């Protein structure tokens, strides 16, 4: 690790430990020689870091991997101790909140879904969630000191420094000091982040994103987006991120949850698509759509995938049209931000037909955008817990070098 002005030896140690965690979280177990090469430090430095972290039980020594035919020094890999502590994660959506316990690799241990009670005041609802968290810990026989921290992911912009949800669209109208309210109940450190930023933190931490400049776009249920610049999630004025969903596209249609009319999101959210499917199923020639409707019920978020598979020319035209609208806005963002990669999240991008239409449209708009630039996140099936978990692992373990997380309880 290079010494720069303002760094003392203690700082350098924290940075080295922090880089070691980062490397192991993204790559899995590595030999000391490989760690030294990756971090550009001497093997002696790595040995000293590893000994200290092995002693604290933060790392584990893995068995020698059999590599027949290979001669020379043994490469004994070390890895992060994923069960050093657990993480509690809370993801709050308009209809429900998911409470989960994960290990440090964001592998799910247990979870419970509770309805989001919008009729309760935020402090009463959060107290209710805290109660359910305590029950979940109890059911899993986990004492509070086994929990590294509580990660919270909510919709809308978040002041992550103070843990305040600024405007959780469709959940809370006003700013809510989520961290303070939950820490008062749980007495465990809490970290709050916006849902999309948290997902990107997971992609950065667990090795999905390897490039420094990335545009992340989430399609479904709404439209979310974040830009990563120089390896860091970018937030600007009032903790806002790149919000492609609230691009103005035309002045007609439904009022957006942000309060404006004409936002892209109102044209191609899951709800907007379901409403259009319903309209199309009323057309004279829509026999296949109506047959499906009889079988699975009116189009909604839960059955939308089935509707998306139906072959019906007006449906195909509609899907191509919304894919084009999204492609235009993503293309414009690419022109502004010049990302190395574009990572795609969300249940609608998980649909192959929509993904294909979207790519077809964006390639037709801009030939400098090529297939290699796209990456579809594998984290969709884990989206209710991986983001909040990653935030805790990053802020309480990686960034601190694993040193003061135990001392970092609330005031
Ligand atoms: Zn909007």
PDB file of C-alpha atoms in Angstrom, residues 232-405:
ATOM      1  CA  UNK A 232     -18.281   4.672  -5.489  1.00  0.00           C
ATOM      2  CA  UNK A 233     -22.031   5.141  -5.534  1.00  0.00           C
ATOM      3  CA  UNK A 234     -22.640   8.739  -6.575  1.00  0.00           C
ATOM      4  CA  UNK A 235     -25.118  10.885  -4.667  1.00  0.00           C
ATOM      5  CA  UNK A 236     -25.581  14.562  -5.337  1.00  0.00           C
ATOM      6  CA  UNK A 237     -27.881  17.317  -4.131  1.00  0.00           C
ATOM      7  CA  UNK A 238     -30.223  16.206  -1.318  1.00  0.00           C
ATOM      8  CA  UNK A 239     -28.768  12.682  -1.501  1.00  0.00           C
ATOM      9  CA  UNK A 240     -30.345  12.082  -4.886  1.00  0.00           C
ATOM     10  CA  UNK A 241     -28.894   9.555  -7.317  1.00  0.00           C
ATOM     11  CA  UNK A 242     -29.284   9.381 -11.094  1.00  0.00           C
ATOM     12  CA  UNK A 243     -33.053   8.952 -11.303  1.00  0.00           C
ATOM     13  CA  UNK A 244     -33.851   7.835 -14.828  1.00  0.00           C
ATOM     14  CA  UNK A 245     -37.410   6.911 -13.873  1.00  0.00           C
ATOM     15  CA  UNK A 246     -38.291  10.546 -13.316  1.00  0.00           C
ATOM     16  CA  UNK A 247     -37.047  11.695 -16.703  1.00  0.00           C
ATOM     17  CA  UNK A 248     -39.742  13.784 -18.316  1.00  0.00           C
ATOM     18  CA  UNK A 249     -40.925  12.009 -21.464  1.00  0.00           C
ATOM     19  CA  UNK A 250     -44.305  13.572 -22.210  1.00  0.00           C
ATOM     20  CA  UNK A 251     -46.837  15.686 -20.392  1.00  0.00           C
ATOM     21  CA  UNK A 252     -49.696  13.194 -20.434  1.00  0.00           C
ATOM     22  CA  UNK A 253     -50.909  10.228 -18.421  1.00  0.00           C
ATOM     23  CA  UNK A 254     -50.925   9.253 -14.763  1.00  0.00           C
ATOM     24  CA  UNK A 255     -49.404  11.397 -12.040  1.00  0.00           C
ATOM     25  CA  UNK A 256     -46.119   9.862 -10.869  1.00  0.00           C
ATOM     26  CA  UNK A 257     -45.557   8.889  -7.212  1.00  0.00           C
ATOM     27  CA  UNK A 258     -42.988  11.742  -7.187  1.00  0.00           C
ATOM     28  CA  UNK A 259     -45.854  14.165  -7.803  1.00  0.00           C
ATOM     29  CA  UNK A 260     -45.079  15.108 -11.411  1.00  0.00           C
ATOM     30  CA  UNK A 261     -46.903  14.209 -14.595  1.00  0.00           C
ATOM     31  CA  UNK A 262     -44.957  12.781 -17.535  1.00  0.00           C
ATOM     32  CA  UNK A 263     -42.278  10.703 -15.794  1.00  0.00           C
ATOM     33  CA  UNK A 264     -40.885   7.688 -17.680  1.00  0.00           C
ATOM     34  CA  UNK A 265     -41.764   5.420 -14.765  1.00  0.00           C
ATOM     35  CA  UNK A 266     -45.497   6.021 -15.188  1.00  0.00           C
ATOM     36  CA  UNK A 267     -45.244   4.637 -18.734  1.00  0.00           C
ATOM     37  CA  UNK A 268     -43.443   1.388 -18.009  1.00  0.00           C
ATOM     38  CA  UNK A 269     -43.756   0.342 -14.381  1.00  0.00           C
ATOM     39  CA  UNK A 270     -45.150  -3.104 -13.582  1.00  0.00           C
ATOM     40  CA  UNK A 271     -48.487  -1.458 -12.738  1.00  0.00           C
ATOM     41  CA  UNK A 272     -48.563   0.470 -16.028  1.00  0.00           C
ATOM     42  CA  UNK A 273     -47.811  -2.706 -18.008  1.00  0.00           C
ATOM     43  CA  UNK A 274     -50.448  -4.695 -16.113  1.00  0.00           C
ATOM     44  CA  UNK A 275     -53.029  -1.986 -16.856  1.00  0.00           C
ATOM     45  CA  UNK A 276     -52.169  -2.057 -20.573  1.00  0.00           C
ATOM     46  CA  UNK A 277     -52.387  -5.890 -20.628  1.00  0.00           C
ATOM     47  CA  UNK A 278     -55.860  -5.580 -19.152  1.00  0.00           C
ATOM     48  CA  UNK A 279     -56.861  -3.105 -21.859  1.00  0.00           C
ATOM     49  CA  UNK A 280     -55.390  -5.305 -24.615  1.00  0.00           C
ATOM     50  CA  UNK A 281     -57.220  -8.376 -23.342  1.00  0.00           C
ATOM     51  CA  UNK A 282     -60.472  -6.564 -24.154  1.00  0.00           C
ATOM     52  CA  UNK A 283     -59.599  -6.328 -27.859  1.00  0.00           C
ATOM     53  CA  UNK A 284     -61.642  -8.492 -30.242  1.00  0.00           C
ATOM     54  CA  UNK A 285     -58.684 -10.597 -31.419  1.00  0.00           C
ATOM     55  CA  UNK A 286     -57.082 -11.044 -27.991  1.00  0.00           C
ATOM     56  CA  UNK A 287     -58.253 -14.660 -27.579  1.00  0.00           C
ATOM     57  CA  UNK A 288     -54.947 -15.890 -26.144  1.00  0.00           C
ATOM     58  CA  UNK A 289     -54.825 -13.051 -23.603  1.00  0.00           C
ATOM     59  CA  UNK A 290     -58.398 -13.725 -22.521  1.00  0.00           C
ATOM     60  CA  UNK A 291     -57.743 -17.456 -22.207  1.00  0.00           C
ATOM     61  CA  UNK A 292     -54.781 -16.661 -19.990  1.00  0.00           C
ATOM     62  CA  UNK A 293     -56.866 -14.186 -17.979  1.00  0.00           C
ATOM     63  CA  UNK A 294     -59.461 -16.904 -17.365  1.00  0.00           C
ATOM     64  CA  UNK A 295     -56.720 -19.242 -16.197  1.00  0.00           C
ATOM     65  CA  UNK A 296     -54.545 -16.988 -13.988  1.00  0.00           C
ATOM     66  CA  UNK A 297     -56.746 -13.971 -13.260  1.00  0.00           C
ATOM     67  CA  UNK A 298     -56.414 -10.310 -14.282  1.00  0.00           C
ATOM     68  CA  UNK A 299     -52.831  -9.144 -14.979  1.00  0.00           C
ATOM     69  CA  UNK A 300     -50.921  -8.138 -11.847  1.00  0.00           C
ATOM     70  CA  UNK A 301     -47.364  -8.130 -10.556  1.00  0.00           C
ATOM     71  CA  UNK A 302     -47.481 -11.815  -9.550  1.00  0.00           C
ATOM     72  CA  UNK A 303     -48.633 -13.203 -12.921  1.00  0.00           C
ATOM     73  CA  UNK A 304     -47.178 -10.602 -15.301  1.00  0.00           C
ATOM     74  CA  UNK A 305     -44.460 -12.979 -16.525  1.00  0.00           C
ATOM     75  CA  UNK A 306     -47.145 -15.252 -18.008  1.00  0.00           C
ATOM     76  CA  UNK A 307     -48.766 -12.346 -19.857  1.00  0.00           C
ATOM     77  CA  UNK A 308     -45.367 -11.287 -21.188  1.00  0.00           C
ATOM     78  CA  UNK A 309     -45.046 -14.650 -22.985  1.00  0.00           C
ATOM     79  CA  UNK A 310     -48.265 -14.328 -25.007  1.00  0.00           C
ATOM     80  CA  UNK A 311     -47.870 -14.002 -28.798  1.00  0.00           C
ATOM     81  CA  UNK A 312     -50.233 -11.233 -29.938  1.00  0.00           C
ATOM     82  CA  UNK A 313     -49.092  -8.516 -32.384  1.00  0.00           C
ATOM     83  CA  UNK A 314     -50.602  -5.494 -30.529  1.00  0.00           C
ATOM     84  CA  UNK A 315     -48.959  -6.748 -27.318  1.00  0.00           C
ATOM     85  CA  UNK A 316     -45.652  -7.142 -29.112  1.00  0.00           C
ATOM     86  CA  UNK A 317     -45.921  -3.587 -30.501  1.00  0.00           C
ATOM     87  CA  UNK A 318     -46.646  -2.244 -27.030  1.00  0.00           C
ATOM     88  CA  UNK A 319     -43.687  -4.048 -25.438  1.00  0.00           C
ATOM     89  CA  UNK A 320     -41.390  -2.839 -28.203  1.00  0.00           C
ATOM     90  CA  UNK A 321     -42.667   0.702 -27.696  1.00  0.00           C
ATOM     91  CA  UNK A 322     -41.980   0.791 -23.943  1.00  0.00           C
ATOM     92  CA  UNK A 323     -38.600  -0.894 -24.502  1.00  0.00           C
ATOM     93  CA  UNK A 324     -37.798   1.893 -26.964  1.00  0.00           C
ATOM     94  CA  UNK A 325     -38.827   4.569 -24.438  1.00  0.00           C
ATOM     95  CA  UNK A 326     -36.544   3.070 -21.817  1.00  0.00           C
ATOM     96  CA  UNK A 327     -33.735   2.641 -24.362  1.00  0.00           C
ATOM     97  CA  UNK A 328     -33.919   6.360 -25.263  1.00  0.00           C
ATOM     98  CA  UNK A 329     -33.523   7.439 -21.636  1.00  0.00           C
ATOM     99  CA  UNK A 330     -30.764   4.905 -20.895  1.00  0.00           C
ATOM    100  CA  UNK A 331     -28.939   5.981 -24.057  1.00  0.00           C
ATOM    101  CA  UNK A 332     -29.090   9.619 -22.959  1.00  0.00           C
ATOM    102  CA  UNK A 333     -27.704   8.681 -19.543  1.00  0.00           C
ATOM    103  CA  UNK A 334     -24.877   6.757 -21.240  1.00  0.00           C
ATOM    104  CA  UNK A 335     -24.065   9.858 -23.274  1.00  0.00           C
ATOM    105  CA  UNK A 336     -23.889  11.964 -20.098  1.00  0.00           C
ATOM    106  CA  UNK A 337     -22.135   9.540 -17.745  1.00  0.00           C
ATOM    107  CA  UNK A 338     -19.930   7.512 -20.128  1.00  0.00           C
ATOM    108  CA  UNK A 339     -20.069   4.315 -18.037  1.00  0.00           C
ATOM    109  CA  UNK A 340     -17.772   1.345 -18.722  1.00  0.00           C
ATOM    110  CA  UNK A 341     -20.627  -1.052 -18.039  1.00  0.00           C
ATOM    111  CA  UNK A 342     -24.402  -0.983 -17.599  1.00  0.00           C
ATOM    112  CA  UNK A 343     -25.757  -3.363 -14.980  1.00  0.00           C
ATOM    113  CA  UNK A 344     -29.417  -4.330 -15.238  1.00  0.00           C
ATOM    114  CA  UNK A 345     -31.587  -5.192 -12.240  1.00  0.00           C
ATOM    115  CA  UNK A 346     -35.241  -5.795 -11.559  1.00  0.00           C
ATOM    116  CA  UNK A 347     -37.967  -8.288 -12.346  1.00  0.00           C
ATOM    117  CA  UNK A 348     -38.719  -6.895 -15.820  1.00  0.00           C
ATOM    118  CA  UNK A 349     -35.110  -7.106 -16.985  1.00  0.00           C
ATOM    119  CA  UNK A 350     -35.198 -10.681 -15.646  1.00  0.00           C
ATOM    120  CA  UNK A 351     -37.722 -11.336 -18.433  1.00  0.00           C
ATOM    121  CA  UNK A 352     -35.809 -12.457 -21.534  1.00  0.00           C
ATOM    122  CA  UNK A 353     -38.300 -11.045 -24.004  1.00  0.00           C
ATOM    123  CA  UNK A 354     -38.149  -7.542 -22.527  1.00  0.00           C
ATOM    124  CA  UNK A 355     -34.371  -7.692 -22.164  1.00  0.00           C
ATOM    125  CA  UNK A 356     -34.045  -8.649 -25.820  1.00  0.00           C
ATOM    126  CA  UNK A 357     -36.377  -5.864 -27.006  1.00  0.00           C
ATOM    127  CA  UNK A 358     -34.575  -3.315 -24.834  1.00  0.00           C
ATOM    128  CA  UNK A 359     -31.156  -4.262 -26.188  1.00  0.00           C
ATOM    129  CA  UNK A 360     -32.411  -4.351 -29.780  1.00  0.00           C
ATOM    130  CA  UNK A 361     -33.757  -0.814 -29.356  1.00  0.00           C
ATOM    131  CA  UNK A 362     -30.724   0.686 -27.662  1.00  0.00           C
ATOM    132  CA  UNK A 363     -28.344  -0.843 -30.243  1.00  0.00           C
ATOM    133  CA  UNK A 364     -30.506   0.643 -32.999  1.00  0.00           C
ATOM    134  CA  UNK A 365     -30.315   4.102 -31.390  1.00  0.00           C
ATOM    135  CA  UNK A 366     -26.585   4.107 -30.667  1.00  0.00           C
ATOM    136  CA  UNK A 367     -24.149   1.792 -32.403  1.00  0.00           C
ATOM    137  CA  UNK A 368     -21.356   2.613 -29.946  1.00  0.00           C
ATOM    138  CA  UNK A 369     -23.317   0.774 -27.263  1.00  0.00           C
ATOM    139  CA  UNK A 370     -22.425  -2.910 -27.592  1.00  0.00           C
ATOM    140  CA  UNK A 371     -23.599  -6.130 -25.980  1.00  0.00           C
ATOM    141  CA  UNK A 372     -20.402  -6.498 -23.936  1.00  0.00           C
ATOM    142  CA  UNK A 373     -21.323  -3.367 -21.985  1.00  0.00           C
ATOM    143  CA  UNK A 374     -24.384  -5.039 -20.453  1.00  0.00           C
ATOM    144  CA  UNK A 375     -24.460  -7.231 -17.419  1.00  0.00           C
ATOM    145  CA  UNK A 376     -27.661  -8.635 -15.967  1.00  0.00           C
ATOM    146  CA  UNK A 377     -27.386  -8.898 -12.204  1.00  0.00           C
ATOM    147  CA  UNK A 378     -27.667 -12.373 -10.707  1.00  0.00           C
ATOM    148  CA  UNK A 379     -28.890 -10.873  -7.441  1.00  0.00           C
ATOM    149  CA  UNK A 380     -32.553 -10.456  -8.444  1.00  0.00           C
ATOM    150  CA  UNK A 381     -33.678 -13.526  -6.489  1.00  0.00           C
ATOM    151  CA  UNK A 382     -31.893 -12.174  -3.393  1.00  0.00           C
ATOM    152  CA  UNK A 383     -33.007  -8.560  -3.757  1.00  0.00           C
ATOM    153  CA  UNK A 384     -34.997  -8.487  -0.504  1.00  0.00           C
ATOM    154  CA  UNK A 385     -31.888  -8.931   1.647  1.00  0.00           C
ATOM    155  CA  UNK A 386     -28.604  -8.751  -0.238  1.00  0.00           C
ATOM    156  CA  UNK A 387     -28.440  -4.942  -0.467  1.00  0.00           C
ATOM    157  CA  UNK A 388     -29.060  -4.121   3.185  1.00  0.00           C
ATOM    158  CA  UNK A 389     -26.692  -6.911   4.236  1.00  0.00           C
ATOM    159  CA  UNK A 390     -23.935  -5.614   1.945  1.00  0.00           C
ATOM    160  CA  UNK A 391     -24.282  -2.119   3.442  1.00  0.00           C
ATOM    161  CA  UNK A 392     -23.649  -3.429   6.956  1.00  0.00           C
ATOM    162  CA  UNK A 393     -20.716  -5.602   5.890  1.00  0.00           C
ATOM    163  CA  UNK A 394     -19.208  -2.675   3.987  1.00  0.00           C
ATOM    164  CA  UNK A 395     -19.654   0.030   6.603  1.00  0.00           C
ATOM    165  CA  UNK A 396     -19.082  -1.907   9.830  1.00  0.00           C
ATOM    166  CA  UNK A 397     -16.521  -4.479   8.711  1.00  0.00           C
ATOM    167  CA  UNK A 398     -14.737  -3.565   5.484  1.00  0.00           C
ATOM    168  CA  UNK A 399     -14.441   0.212   5.950  1.00  0.00           C
ATOM    169  CA  UNK A 400     -13.318  -0.088   9.572  1.00  0.00           C
ATOM    170  CA  UNK A 401     -10.803  -2.808   8.779  1.00  0.00           C
ATOM    171  CA  UNK A 402     -12.759  -5.045  11.170  1.00  0.00           C
ATOM    172  CA  UNK A 403     -11.388  -3.233  14.166  1.00  0.00           C
ATOM    173  CA  UNK A 404     -13.977  -1.171  15.900  1.00  0.00           C
ATOM    174  CA  UNK A 405     -17.219  -2.767  14.792  1.00  0.00           C
TER     175      UNK A 405
END
